[in-house]
PDB file of C-alpha atoms and ligand atoms in Angstrom:
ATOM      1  CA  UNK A 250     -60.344 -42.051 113.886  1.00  0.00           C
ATOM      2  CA  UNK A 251     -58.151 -40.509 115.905  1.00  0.00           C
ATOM      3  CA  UNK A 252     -55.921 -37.370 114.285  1.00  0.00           C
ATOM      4  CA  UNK A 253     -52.819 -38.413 116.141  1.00  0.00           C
ATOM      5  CA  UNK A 254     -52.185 -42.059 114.480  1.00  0.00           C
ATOM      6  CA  UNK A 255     -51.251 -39.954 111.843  1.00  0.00           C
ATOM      7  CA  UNK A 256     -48.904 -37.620 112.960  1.00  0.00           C
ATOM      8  CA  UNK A 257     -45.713 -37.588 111.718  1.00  0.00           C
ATOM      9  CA  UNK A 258     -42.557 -36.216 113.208  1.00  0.00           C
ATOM     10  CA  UNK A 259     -39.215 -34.580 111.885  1.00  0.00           C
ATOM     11  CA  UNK A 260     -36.345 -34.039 114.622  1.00  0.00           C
ATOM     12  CA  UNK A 261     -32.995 -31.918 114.016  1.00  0.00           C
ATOM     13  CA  UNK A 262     -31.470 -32.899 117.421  1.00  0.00           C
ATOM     14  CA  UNK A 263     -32.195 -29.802 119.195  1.00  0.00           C
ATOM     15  CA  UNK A 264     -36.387 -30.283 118.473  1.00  0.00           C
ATOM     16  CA  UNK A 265     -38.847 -32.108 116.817  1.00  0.00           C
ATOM     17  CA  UNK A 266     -41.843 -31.253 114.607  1.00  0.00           C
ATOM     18  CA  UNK A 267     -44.954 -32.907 114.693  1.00  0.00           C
ATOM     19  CA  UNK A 268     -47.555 -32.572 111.508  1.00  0.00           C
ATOM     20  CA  UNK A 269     -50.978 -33.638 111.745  1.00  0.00           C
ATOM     21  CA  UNK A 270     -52.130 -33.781 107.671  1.00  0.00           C
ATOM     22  CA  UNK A 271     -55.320 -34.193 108.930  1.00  0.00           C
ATOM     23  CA  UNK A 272     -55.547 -30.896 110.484  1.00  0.00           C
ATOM     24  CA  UNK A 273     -53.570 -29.319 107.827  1.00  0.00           C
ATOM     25  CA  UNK A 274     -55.457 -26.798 105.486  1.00  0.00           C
ATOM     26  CA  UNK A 275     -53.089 -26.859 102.954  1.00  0.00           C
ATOM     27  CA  UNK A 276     -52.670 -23.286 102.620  1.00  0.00           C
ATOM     28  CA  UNK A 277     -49.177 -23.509 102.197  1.00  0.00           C
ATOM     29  CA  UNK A 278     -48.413 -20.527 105.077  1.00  0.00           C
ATOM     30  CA  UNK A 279     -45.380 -22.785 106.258  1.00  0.00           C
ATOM     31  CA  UNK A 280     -44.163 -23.137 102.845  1.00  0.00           C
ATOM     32  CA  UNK A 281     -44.125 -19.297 102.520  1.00  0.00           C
ATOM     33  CA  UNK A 282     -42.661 -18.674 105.515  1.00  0.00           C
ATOM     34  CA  UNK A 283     -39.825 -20.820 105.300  1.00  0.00           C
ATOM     35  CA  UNK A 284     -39.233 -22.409 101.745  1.00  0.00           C
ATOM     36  CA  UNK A 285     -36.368 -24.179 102.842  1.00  0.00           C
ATOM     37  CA  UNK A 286     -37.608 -26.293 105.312  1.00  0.00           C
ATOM     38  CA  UNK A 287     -41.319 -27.084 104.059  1.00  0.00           C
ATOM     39  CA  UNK A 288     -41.254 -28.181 100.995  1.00  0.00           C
ATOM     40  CA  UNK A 289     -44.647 -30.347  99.721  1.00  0.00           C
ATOM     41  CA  UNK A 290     -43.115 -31.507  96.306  1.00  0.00           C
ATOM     42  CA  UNK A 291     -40.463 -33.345  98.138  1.00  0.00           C
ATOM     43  CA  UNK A 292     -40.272 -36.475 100.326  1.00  0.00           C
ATOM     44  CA  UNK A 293     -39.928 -35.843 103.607  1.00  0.00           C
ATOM     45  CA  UNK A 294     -41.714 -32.409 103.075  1.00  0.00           C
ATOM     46  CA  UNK A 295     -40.442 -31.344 105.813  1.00  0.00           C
ATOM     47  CA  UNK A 296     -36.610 -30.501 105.805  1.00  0.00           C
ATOM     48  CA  UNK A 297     -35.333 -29.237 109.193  1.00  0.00           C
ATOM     49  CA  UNK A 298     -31.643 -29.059 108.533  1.00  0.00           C
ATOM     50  CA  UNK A 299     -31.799 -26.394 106.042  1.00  0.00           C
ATOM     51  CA  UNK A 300     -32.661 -23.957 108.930  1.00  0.00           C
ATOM     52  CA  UNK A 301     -32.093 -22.769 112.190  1.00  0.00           C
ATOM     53  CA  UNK A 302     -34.282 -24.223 115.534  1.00  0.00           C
ATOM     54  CA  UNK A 303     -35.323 -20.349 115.873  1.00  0.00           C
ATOM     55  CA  UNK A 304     -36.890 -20.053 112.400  1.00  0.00           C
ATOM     56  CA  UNK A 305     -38.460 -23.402 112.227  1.00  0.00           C
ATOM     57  CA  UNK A 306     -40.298 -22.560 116.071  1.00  0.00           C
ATOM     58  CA  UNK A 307     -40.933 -19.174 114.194  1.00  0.00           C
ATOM     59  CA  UNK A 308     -42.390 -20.877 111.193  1.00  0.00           C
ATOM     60  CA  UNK A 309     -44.378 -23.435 113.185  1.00  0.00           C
ATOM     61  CA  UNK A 310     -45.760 -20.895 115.500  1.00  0.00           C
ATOM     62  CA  UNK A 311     -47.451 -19.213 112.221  1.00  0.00           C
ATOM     63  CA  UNK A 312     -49.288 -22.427 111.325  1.00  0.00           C
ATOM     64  CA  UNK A 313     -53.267 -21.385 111.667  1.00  0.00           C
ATOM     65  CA  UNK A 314     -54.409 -25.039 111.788  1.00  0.00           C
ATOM     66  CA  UNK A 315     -52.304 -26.330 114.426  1.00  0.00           C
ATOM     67  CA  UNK A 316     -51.193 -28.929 112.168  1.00  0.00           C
ATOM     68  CA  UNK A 317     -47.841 -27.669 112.670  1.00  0.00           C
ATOM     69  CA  UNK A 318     -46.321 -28.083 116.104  1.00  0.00           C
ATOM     70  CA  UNK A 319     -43.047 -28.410 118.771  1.00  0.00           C
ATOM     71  CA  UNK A 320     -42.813 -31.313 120.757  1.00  0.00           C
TER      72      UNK A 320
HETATM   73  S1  SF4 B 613     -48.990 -23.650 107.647  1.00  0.00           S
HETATM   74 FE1  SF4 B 613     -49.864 -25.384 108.744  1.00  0.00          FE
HETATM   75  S2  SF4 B 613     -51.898 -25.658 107.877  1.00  0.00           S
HETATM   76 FE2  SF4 B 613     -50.739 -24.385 106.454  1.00  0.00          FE
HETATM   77  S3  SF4 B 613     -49.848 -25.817 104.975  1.00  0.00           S
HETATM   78 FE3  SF4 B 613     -48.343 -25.519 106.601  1.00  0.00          FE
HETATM   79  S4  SF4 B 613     -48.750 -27.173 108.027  1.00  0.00           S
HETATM   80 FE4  SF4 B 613     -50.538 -26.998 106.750  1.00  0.00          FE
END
């Protein structure tokens, strides 16, 4: 199956986030680096208003799996 049928994206405006879960380790890195955007107890997980574009590229850039990225 192909990863990408199950991306999903989150978009502030000013960028969007895509999130592969299958490539996703789980490791939480995101969620460390910016607790109040990525937040896996809550639906969506990901929360984009609650920073600014330059953290969440900062915080995206730091994903090891590549699940995280900037379209
Ligand atoms: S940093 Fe990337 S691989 Fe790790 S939990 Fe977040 S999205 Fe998944």
């Amino acid at each position: 199956m192909d990863a990408s049928e199950h991306s999903k994206t989150y978009s502030n405006g000013e960028l969007t986030v895509v999130w592969k879960p299958t490539l996703c380790c789980h490791a939480g890195k995101c969620v460390r680096n910016l607790p109040s955007v990525f937040k896996p107890k809550e639906k969506p997980w990901v929360q984009l208003e609650n920073a600014s574009s330059d953290e969440i590229r900062t915080a995206v850039a730091l994903c090891p799996s590549g699940a995280l990225s900037i379209q």
